PDB file of C-alpha atoms and ligand atoms in Angstrom:
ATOM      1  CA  UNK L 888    -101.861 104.854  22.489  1.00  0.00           C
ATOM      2  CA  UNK L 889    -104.093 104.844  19.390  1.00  0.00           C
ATOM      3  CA  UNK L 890    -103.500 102.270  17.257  1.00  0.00           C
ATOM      4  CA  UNK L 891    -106.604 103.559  14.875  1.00  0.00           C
ATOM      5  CA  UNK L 892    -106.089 102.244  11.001  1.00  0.00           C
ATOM      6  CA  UNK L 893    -104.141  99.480  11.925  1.00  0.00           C
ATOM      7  CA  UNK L 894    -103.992  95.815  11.313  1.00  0.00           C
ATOM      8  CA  UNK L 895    -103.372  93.351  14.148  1.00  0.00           C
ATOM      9  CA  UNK L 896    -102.419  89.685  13.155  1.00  0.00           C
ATOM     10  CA  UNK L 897    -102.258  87.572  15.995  1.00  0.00           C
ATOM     11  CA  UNK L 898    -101.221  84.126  15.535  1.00  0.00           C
ATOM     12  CA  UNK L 899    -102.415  81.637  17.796  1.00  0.00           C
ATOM     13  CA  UNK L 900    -105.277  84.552  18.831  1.00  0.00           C
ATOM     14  CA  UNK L 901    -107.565  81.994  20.091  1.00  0.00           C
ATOM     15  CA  UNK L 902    -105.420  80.462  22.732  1.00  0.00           C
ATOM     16  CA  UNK L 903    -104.686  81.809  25.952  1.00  0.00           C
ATOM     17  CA  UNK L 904    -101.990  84.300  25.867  1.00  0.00           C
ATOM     18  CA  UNK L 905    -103.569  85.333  22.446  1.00  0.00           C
ATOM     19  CA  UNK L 906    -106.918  85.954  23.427  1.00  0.00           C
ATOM     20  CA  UNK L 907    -105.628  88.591  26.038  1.00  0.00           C
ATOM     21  CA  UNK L 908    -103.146  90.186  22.898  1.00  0.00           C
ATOM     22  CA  UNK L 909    -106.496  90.504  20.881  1.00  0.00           C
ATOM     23  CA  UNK L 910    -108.405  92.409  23.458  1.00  0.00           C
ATOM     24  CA  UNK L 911    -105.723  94.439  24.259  1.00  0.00           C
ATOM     25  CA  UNK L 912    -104.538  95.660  20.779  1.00  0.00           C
ATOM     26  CA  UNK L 913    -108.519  96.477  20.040  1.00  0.00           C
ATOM     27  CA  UNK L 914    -108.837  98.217  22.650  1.00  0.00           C
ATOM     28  CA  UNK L 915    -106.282 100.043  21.403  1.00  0.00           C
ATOM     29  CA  UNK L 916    -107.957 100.820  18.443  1.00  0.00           C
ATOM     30  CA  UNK L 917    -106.607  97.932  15.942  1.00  0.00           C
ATOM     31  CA  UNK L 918    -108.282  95.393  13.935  1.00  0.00           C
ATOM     32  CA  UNK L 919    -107.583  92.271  14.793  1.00  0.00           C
ATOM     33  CA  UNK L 920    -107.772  89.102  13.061  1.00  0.00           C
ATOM     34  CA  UNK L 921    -106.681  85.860  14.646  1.00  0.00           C
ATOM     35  CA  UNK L 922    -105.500  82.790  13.164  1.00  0.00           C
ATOM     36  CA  UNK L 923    -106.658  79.295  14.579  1.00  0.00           C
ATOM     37  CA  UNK L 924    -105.404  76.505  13.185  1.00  0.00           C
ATOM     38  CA  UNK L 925    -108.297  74.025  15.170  1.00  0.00           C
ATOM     39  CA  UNK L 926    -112.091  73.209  14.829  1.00  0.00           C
ATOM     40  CA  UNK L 927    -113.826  75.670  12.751  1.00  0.00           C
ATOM     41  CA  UNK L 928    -116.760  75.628  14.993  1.00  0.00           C
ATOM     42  CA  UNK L 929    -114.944  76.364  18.169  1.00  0.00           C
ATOM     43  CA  UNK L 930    -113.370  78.973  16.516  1.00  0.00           C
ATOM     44  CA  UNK L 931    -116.391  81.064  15.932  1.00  0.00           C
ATOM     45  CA  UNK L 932    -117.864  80.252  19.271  1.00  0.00           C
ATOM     46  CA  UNK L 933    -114.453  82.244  20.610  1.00  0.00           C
ATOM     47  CA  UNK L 934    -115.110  85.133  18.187  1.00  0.00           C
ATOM     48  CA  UNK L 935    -118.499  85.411  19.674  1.00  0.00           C
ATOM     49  CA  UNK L 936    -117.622  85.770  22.931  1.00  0.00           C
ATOM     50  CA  UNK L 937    -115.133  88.124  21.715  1.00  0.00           C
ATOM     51  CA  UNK L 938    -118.219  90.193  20.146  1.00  0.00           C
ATOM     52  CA  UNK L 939    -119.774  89.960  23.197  1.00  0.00           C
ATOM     53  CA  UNK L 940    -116.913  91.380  25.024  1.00  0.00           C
ATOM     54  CA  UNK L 941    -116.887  94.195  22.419  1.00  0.00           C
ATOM     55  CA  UNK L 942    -114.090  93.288  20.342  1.00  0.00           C
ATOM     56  CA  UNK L 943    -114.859  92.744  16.590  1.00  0.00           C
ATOM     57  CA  UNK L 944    -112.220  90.353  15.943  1.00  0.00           C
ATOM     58  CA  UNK L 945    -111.515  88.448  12.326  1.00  0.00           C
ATOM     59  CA  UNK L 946    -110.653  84.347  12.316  1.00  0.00           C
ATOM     60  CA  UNK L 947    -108.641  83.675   9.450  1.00  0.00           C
ATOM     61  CA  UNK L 948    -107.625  79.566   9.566  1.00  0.00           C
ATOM     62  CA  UNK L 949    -103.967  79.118   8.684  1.00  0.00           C
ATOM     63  CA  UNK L 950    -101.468  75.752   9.585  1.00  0.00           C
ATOM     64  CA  UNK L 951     -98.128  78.527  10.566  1.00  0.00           C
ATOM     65  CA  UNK L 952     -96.208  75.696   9.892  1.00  0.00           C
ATOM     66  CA  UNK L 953     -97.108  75.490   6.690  1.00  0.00           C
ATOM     67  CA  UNK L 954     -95.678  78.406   4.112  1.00  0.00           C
ATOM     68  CA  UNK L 955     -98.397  77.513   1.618  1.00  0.00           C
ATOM     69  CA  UNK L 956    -100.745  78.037   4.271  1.00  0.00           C
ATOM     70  CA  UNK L 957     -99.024  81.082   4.836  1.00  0.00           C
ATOM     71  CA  UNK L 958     -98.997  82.540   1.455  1.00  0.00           C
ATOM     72  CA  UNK L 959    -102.698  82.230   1.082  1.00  0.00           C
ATOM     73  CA  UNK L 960    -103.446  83.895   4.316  1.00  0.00           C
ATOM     74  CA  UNK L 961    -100.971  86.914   3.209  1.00  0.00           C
ATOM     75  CA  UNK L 962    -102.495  87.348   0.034  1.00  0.00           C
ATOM     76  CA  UNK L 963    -106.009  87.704   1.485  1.00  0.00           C
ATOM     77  CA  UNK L 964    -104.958  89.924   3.841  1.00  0.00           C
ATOM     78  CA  UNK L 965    -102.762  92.128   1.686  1.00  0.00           C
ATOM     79  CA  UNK L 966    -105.425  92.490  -0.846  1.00  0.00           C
ATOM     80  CA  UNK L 967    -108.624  92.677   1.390  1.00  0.00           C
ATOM     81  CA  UNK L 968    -107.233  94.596   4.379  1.00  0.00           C
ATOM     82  CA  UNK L 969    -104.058  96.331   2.634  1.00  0.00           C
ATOM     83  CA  UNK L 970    -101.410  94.242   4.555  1.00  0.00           C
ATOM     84  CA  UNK L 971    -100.567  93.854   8.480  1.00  0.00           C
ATOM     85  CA  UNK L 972     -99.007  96.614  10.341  1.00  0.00           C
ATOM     86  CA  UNK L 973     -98.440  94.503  13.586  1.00  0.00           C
ATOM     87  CA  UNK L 974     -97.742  90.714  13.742  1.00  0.00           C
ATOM     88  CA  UNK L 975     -97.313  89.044  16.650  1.00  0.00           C
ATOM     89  CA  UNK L 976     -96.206  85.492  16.385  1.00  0.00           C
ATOM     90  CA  UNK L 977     -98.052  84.271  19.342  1.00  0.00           C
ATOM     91  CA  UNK L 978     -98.758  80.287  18.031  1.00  0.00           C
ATOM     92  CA  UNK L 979     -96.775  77.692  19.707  1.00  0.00           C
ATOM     93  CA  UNK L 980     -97.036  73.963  20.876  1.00  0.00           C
ATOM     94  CA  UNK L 981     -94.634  71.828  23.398  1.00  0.00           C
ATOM     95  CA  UNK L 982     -93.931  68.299  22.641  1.00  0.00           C
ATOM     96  CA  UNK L 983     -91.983  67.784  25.910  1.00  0.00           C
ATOM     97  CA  UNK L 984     -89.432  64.598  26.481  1.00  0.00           C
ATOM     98  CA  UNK L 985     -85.882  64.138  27.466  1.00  0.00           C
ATOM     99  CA  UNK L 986     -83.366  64.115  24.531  1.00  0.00           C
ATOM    100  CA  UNK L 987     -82.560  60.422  24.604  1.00  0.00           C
ATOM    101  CA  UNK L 988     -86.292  59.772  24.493  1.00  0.00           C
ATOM    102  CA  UNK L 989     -87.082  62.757  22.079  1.00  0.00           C
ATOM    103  CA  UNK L 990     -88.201  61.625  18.578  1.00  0.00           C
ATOM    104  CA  UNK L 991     -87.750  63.023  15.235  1.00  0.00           C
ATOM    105  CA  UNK L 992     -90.991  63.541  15.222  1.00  0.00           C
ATOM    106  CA  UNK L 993     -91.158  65.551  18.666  1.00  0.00           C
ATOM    107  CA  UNK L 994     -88.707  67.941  17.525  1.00  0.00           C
ATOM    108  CA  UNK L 995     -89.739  68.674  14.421  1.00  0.00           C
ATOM    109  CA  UNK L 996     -93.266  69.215  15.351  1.00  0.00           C
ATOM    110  CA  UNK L 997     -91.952  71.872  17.836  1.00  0.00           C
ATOM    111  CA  UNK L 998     -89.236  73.432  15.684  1.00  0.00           C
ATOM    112  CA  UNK L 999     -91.984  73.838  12.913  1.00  0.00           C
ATOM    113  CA  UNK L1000     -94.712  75.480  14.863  1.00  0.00           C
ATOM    114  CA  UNK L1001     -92.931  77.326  16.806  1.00  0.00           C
ATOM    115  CA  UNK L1002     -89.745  79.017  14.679  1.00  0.00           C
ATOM    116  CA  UNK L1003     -90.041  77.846  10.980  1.00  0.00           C
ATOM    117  CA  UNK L1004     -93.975  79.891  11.048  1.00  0.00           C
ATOM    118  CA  UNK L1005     -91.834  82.735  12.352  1.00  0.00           C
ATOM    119  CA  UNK L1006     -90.531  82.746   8.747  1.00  0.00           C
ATOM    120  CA  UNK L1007     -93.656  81.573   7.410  1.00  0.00           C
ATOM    121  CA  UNK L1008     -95.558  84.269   7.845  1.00  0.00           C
ATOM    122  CA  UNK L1009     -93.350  87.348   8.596  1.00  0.00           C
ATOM    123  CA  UNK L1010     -92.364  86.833   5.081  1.00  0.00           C
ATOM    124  CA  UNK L1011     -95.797  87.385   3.977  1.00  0.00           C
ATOM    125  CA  UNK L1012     -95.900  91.540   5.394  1.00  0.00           C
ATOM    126  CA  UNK L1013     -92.305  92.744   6.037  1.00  0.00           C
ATOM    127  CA  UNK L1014     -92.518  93.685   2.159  1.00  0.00           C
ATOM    128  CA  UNK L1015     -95.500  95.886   3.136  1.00  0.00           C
ATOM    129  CA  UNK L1016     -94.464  97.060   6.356  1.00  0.00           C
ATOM    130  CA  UNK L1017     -90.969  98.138   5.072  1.00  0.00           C
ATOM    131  CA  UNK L1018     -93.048  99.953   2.084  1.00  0.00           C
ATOM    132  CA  UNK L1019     -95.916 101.919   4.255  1.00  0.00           C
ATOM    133  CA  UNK L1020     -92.362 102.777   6.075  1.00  0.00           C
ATOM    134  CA  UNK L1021     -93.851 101.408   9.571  1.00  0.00           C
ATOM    135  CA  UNK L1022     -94.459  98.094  11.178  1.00  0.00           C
ATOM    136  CA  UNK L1023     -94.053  96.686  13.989  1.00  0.00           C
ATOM    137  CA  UNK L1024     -93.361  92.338  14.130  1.00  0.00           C
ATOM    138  CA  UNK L1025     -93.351  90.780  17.925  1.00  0.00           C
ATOM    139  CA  UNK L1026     -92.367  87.122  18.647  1.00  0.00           C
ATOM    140  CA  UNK L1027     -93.228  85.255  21.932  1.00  0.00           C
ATOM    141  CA  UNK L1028     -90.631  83.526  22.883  1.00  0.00           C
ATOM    142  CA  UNK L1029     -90.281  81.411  25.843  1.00  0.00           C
ATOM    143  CA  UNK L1030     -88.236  81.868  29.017  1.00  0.00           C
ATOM    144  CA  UNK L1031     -87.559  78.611  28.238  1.00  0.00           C
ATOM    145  CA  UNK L1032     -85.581  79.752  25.061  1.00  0.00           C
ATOM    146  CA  UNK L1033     -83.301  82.078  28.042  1.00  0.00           C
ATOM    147  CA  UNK L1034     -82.487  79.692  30.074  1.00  0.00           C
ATOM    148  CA  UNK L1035     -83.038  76.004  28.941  1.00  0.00           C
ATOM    149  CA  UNK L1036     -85.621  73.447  30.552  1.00  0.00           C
ATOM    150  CA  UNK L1037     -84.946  69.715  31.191  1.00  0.00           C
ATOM    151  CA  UNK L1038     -87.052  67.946  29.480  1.00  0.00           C
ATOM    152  CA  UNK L1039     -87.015  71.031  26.432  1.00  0.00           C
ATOM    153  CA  UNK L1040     -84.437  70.807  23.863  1.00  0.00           C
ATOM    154  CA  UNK L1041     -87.202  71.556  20.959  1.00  0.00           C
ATOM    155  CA  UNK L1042     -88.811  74.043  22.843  1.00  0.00           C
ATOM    156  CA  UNK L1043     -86.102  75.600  24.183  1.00  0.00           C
ATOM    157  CA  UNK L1044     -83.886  75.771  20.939  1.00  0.00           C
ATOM    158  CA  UNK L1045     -87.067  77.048  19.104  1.00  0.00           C
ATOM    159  CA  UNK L1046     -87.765  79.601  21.389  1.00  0.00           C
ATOM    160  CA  UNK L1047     -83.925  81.067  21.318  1.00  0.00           C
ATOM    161  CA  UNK L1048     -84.304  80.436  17.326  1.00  0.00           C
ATOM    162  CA  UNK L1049     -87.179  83.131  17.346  1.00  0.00           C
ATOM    163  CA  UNK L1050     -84.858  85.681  18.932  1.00  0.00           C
ATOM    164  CA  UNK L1051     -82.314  85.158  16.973  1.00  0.00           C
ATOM    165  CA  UNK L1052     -84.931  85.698  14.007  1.00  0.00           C
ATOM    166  CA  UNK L1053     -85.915  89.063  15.787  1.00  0.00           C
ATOM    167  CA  UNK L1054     -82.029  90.089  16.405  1.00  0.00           C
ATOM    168  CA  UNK L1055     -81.506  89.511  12.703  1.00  0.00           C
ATOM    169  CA  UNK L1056     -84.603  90.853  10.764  1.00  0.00           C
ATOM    170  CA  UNK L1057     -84.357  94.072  13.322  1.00  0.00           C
ATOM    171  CA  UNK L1058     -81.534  95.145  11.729  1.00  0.00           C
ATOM    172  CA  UNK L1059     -82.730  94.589   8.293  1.00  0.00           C
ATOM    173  CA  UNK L1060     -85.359  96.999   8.815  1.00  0.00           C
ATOM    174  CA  UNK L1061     -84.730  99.410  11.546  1.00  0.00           C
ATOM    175  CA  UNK L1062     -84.557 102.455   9.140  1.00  0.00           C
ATOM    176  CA  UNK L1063     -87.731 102.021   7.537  1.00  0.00           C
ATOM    177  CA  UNK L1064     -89.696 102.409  10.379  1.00  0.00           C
ATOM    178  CA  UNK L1065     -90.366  98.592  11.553  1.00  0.00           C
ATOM    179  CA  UNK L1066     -88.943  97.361  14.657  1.00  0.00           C
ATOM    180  CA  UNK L1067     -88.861  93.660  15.310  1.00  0.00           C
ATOM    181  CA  UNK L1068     -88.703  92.044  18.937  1.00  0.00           C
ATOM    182  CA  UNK L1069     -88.847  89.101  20.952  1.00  0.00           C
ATOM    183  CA  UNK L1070     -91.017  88.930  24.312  1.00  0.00           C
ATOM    184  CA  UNK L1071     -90.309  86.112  26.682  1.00  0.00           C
ATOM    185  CA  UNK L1072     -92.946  85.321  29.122  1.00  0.00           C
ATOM    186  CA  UNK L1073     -92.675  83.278  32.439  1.00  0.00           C
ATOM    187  CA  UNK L1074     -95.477  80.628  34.076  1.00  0.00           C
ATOM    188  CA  UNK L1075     -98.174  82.400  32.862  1.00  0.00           C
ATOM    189  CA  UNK L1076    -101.802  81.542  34.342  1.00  0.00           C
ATOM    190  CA  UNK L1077    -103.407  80.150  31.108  1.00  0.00           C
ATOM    191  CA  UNK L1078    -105.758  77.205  31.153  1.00  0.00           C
ATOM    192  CA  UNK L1079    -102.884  74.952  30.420  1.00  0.00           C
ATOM    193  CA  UNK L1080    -100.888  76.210  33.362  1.00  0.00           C
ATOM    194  CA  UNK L1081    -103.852  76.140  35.727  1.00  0.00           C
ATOM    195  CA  UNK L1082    -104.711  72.662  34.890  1.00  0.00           C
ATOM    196  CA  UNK L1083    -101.447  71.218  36.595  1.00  0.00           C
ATOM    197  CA  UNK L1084    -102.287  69.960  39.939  1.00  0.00           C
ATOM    198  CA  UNK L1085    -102.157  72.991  42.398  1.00  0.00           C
ATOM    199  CA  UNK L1086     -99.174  70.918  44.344  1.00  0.00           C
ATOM    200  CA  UNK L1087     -97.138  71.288  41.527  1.00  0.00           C
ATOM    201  CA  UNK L1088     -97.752  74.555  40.226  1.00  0.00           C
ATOM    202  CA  UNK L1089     -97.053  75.639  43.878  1.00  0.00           C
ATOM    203  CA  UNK L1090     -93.534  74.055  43.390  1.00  0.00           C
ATOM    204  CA  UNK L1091     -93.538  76.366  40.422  1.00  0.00           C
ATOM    205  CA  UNK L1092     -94.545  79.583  41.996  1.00  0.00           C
ATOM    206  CA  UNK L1093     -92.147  78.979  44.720  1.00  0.00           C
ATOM    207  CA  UNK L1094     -89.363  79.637  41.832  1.00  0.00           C
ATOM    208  CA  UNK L1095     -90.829  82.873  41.179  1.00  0.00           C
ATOM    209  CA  UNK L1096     -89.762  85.795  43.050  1.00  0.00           C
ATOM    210  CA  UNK L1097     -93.151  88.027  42.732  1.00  0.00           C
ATOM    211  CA  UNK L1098     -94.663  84.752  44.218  1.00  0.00           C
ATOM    212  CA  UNK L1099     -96.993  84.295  42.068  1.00  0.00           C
ATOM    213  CA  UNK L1100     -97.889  83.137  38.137  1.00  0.00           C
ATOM    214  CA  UNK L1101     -97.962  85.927  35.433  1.00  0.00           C
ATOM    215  CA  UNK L1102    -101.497  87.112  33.961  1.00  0.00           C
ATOM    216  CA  UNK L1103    -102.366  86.959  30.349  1.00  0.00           C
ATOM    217  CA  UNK L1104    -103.108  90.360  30.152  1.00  0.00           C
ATOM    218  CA  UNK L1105     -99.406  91.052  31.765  1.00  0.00           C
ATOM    219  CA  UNK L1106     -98.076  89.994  28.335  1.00  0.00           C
ATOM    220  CA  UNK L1107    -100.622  91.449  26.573  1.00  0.00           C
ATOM    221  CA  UNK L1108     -99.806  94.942  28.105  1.00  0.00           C
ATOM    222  CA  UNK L1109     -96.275  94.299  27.279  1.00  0.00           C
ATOM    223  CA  UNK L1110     -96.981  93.411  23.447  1.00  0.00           C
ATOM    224  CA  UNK L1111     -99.551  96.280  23.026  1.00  0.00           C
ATOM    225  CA  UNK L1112     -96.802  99.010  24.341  1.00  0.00           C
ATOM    226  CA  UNK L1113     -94.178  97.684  21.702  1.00  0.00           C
ATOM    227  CA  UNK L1114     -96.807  97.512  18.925  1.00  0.00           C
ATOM    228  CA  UNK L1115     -97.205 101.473  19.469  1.00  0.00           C
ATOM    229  CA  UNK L1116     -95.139 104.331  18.423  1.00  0.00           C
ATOM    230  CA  UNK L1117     -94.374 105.167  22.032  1.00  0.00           C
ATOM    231  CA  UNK L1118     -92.122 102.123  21.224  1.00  0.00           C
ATOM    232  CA  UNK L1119     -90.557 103.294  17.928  1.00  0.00           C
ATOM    233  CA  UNK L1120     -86.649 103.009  19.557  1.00  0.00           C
ATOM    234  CA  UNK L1121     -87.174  99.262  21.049  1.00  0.00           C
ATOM    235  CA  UNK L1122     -85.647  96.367  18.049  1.00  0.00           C
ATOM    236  CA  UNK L1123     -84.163  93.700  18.359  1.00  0.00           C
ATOM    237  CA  UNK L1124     -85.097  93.250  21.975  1.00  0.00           C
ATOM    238  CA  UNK L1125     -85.888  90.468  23.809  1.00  0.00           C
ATOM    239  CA  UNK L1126     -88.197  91.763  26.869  1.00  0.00           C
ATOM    240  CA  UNK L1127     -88.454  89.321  29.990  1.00  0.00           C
ATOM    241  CA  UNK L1128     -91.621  89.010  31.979  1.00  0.00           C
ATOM    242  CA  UNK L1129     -91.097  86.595  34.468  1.00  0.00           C
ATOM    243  CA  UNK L1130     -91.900  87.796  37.444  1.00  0.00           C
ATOM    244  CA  UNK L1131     -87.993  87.625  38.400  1.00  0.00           C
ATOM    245  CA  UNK L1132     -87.814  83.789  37.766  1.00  0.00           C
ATOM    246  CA  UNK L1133     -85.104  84.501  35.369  1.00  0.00           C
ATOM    247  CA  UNK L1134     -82.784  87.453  35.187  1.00  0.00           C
ATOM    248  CA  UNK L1135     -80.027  87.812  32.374  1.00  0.00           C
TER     249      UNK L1135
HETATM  250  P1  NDP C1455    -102.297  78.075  23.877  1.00  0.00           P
HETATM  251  O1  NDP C1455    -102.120  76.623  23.658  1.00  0.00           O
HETATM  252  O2  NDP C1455    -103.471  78.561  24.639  1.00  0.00           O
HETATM  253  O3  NDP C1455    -102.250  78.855  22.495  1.00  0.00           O
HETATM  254  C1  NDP C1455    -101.432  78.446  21.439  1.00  0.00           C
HETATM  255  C2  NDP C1455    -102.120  78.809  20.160  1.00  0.00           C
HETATM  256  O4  NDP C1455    -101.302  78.366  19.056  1.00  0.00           O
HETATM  257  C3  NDP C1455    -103.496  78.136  19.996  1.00  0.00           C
HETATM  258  O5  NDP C1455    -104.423  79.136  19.606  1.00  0.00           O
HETATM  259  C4  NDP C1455    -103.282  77.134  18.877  1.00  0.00           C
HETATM  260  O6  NDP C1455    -104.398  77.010  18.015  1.00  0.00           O
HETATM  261  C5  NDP C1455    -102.165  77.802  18.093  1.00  0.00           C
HETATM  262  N1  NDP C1455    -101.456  76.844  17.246  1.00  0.00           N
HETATM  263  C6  NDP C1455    -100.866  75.681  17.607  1.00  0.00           C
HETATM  264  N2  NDP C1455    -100.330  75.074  16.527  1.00  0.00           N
HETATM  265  C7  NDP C1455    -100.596  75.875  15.466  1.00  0.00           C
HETATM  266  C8  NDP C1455    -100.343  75.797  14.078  1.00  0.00           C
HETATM  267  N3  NDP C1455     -99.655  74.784  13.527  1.00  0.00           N
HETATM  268  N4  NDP C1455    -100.795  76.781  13.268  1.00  0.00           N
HETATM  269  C9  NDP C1455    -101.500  77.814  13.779  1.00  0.00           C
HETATM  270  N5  NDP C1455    -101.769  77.950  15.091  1.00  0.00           N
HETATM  271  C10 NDP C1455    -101.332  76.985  15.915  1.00  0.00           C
HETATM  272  O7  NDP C1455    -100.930  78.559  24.586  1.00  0.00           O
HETATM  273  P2  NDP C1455    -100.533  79.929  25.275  1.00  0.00           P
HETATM  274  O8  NDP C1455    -101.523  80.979  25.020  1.00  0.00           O
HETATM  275  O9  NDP C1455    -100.148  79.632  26.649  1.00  0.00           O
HETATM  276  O10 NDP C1455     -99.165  80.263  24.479  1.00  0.00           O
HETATM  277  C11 NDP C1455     -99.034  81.301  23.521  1.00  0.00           C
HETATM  278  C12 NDP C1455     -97.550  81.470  23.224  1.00  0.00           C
HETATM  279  O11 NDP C1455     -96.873  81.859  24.412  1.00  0.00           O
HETATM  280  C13 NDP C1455     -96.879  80.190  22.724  1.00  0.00           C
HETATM  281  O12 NDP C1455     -95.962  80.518  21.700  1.00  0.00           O
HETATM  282  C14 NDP C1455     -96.155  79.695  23.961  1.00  0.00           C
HETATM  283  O13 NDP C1455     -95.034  78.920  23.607  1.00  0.00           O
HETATM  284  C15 NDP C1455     -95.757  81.005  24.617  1.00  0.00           C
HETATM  285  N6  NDP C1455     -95.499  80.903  26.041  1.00  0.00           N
HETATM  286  C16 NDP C1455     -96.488  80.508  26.924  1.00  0.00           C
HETATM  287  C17 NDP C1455     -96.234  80.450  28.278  1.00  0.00           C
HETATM  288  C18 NDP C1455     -97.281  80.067  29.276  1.00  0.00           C
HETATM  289  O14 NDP C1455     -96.963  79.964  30.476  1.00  0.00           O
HETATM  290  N7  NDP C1455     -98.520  79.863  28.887  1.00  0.00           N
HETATM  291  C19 NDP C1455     -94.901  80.761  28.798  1.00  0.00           C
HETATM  292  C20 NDP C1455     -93.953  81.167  27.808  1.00  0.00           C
HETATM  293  C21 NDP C1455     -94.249  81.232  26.471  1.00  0.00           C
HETATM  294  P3  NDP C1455    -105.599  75.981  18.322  1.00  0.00           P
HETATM  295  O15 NDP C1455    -106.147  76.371  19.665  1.00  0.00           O
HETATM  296  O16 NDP C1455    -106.543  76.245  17.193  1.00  0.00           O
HETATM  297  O17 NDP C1455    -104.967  74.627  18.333  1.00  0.00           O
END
């Protein structure tokens, strides 16, 4: 699976799930570049370690919910490293609260991050990708976005937003060689998931029929195979890993 010559933009790379993409697209032979959107500082300290784990990595700060934002970061990229061949939109935020308590605020915070960057900065390389005649665009999604969560209604409409997105734009492009598709991950074991009291992420794993959370890398696997040509006849898919919590 050599992804040799090819640029890797991973929204969000710093984070949990993203970290894991990073590695695993490098290792397949892509440069990477990350976006962060938080403290400068930090984010070098993660491309260090990243260094240290062998991946040469690029940090690139960009606000995906911002298309100005956006705009600058594509036309860096598409002048300094000829365009992206693979984007995953990876950055997302929750802002969880029932609907009668839910503020403006909440859900626009959440439908921002989470779909509007989808536009935000696919816009920037489909152009390029649909040029070179290959590309390959790959949106996390949620489970949440399958099946609904209490407590969700920003997260959950975002999240079945971006696969609509991916539906859409898949057909646009299909015959010039980029394929666009939606992954939608379960509990995975990131920081955030592993900092809920072990008596409720039990309740959580008890939901799950493999029994237990998913691993970073799980996704990551999963995202590397449809960034590579192996994967040319997968668009407009949305691929569950879930560990059987949710089957449709
Ligand atoms: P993290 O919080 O670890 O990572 C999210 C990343 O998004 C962070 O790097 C964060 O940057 C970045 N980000 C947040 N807001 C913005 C913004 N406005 N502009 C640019 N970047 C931003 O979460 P995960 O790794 O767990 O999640 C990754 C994706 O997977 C998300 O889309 C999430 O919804 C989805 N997902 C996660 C699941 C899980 O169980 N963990 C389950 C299903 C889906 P910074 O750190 O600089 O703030």
């Amino acid at each position: 699976m050599s992804m040799q010559g090819k640029v890797a933009l991973v929204t969000g790379g710093t984070g949990g799930i993203g970290t894991a993409i990073c590695k695993k697209l490098a290792a397949a032979g892509a440069k990477v570049v990350a976006t962060y959107i938080g403290d400068e500082g930090q984010a070098k300290d993660w491309q260090a370690k990243m260094a240290a784990d062998g991946v040469d990595a690029m940090i690139v700060a960009c606000d995906v919910s911002s298309f100005d934002d956006c705009k600058a970061m594509g036309d860096t990229l598409n002048a300094e490293m000829g365009g992206v061949d693979i984007l995953v939109n990876n950055a997302g935020i929750t802002k969880d609260g029932t609907f009668r308590k839910m503020s403006a605020d909440q859900w626009n915070a959440v439908l921002t991050v989470n779909l509007d960057s989808v536009f935000n900065v696919t816009k920037q390389f489909v152009d390029g990708m649909m040029t070179k005649g290959w590309g390959r665009v790959i949106n996390i999604s949620s489970i949440n976005g399958q099946k609904g969560q209490f407590g969700q209604t920003n997260y959950s409409a975002a999240k079945a937003g971006m696969h609509g997105f991916s539906m859409a734009l898949a057909q646009e492009t299909a015959k010039k060689g980029v394929t666009v598709n939606s992954v939608s991950p379960g509990y995975i074991g990131t920081e955030m998931v592993m900092a809920v009291p072990e008596e409720v992420r039990n309740q959580i794993v008890a939901q799950i029929p493999v029994g237990r959370l998913g691993k970073p890398d799980e996704i990551a696997a999963l995202v590397t195979f449809l960034a590579s040509d192996d994967a040319a006849f997968i668009t407009g898919a949305n691929i569950a890993a879930n560990g059987g919590q949710h089957m449709c």
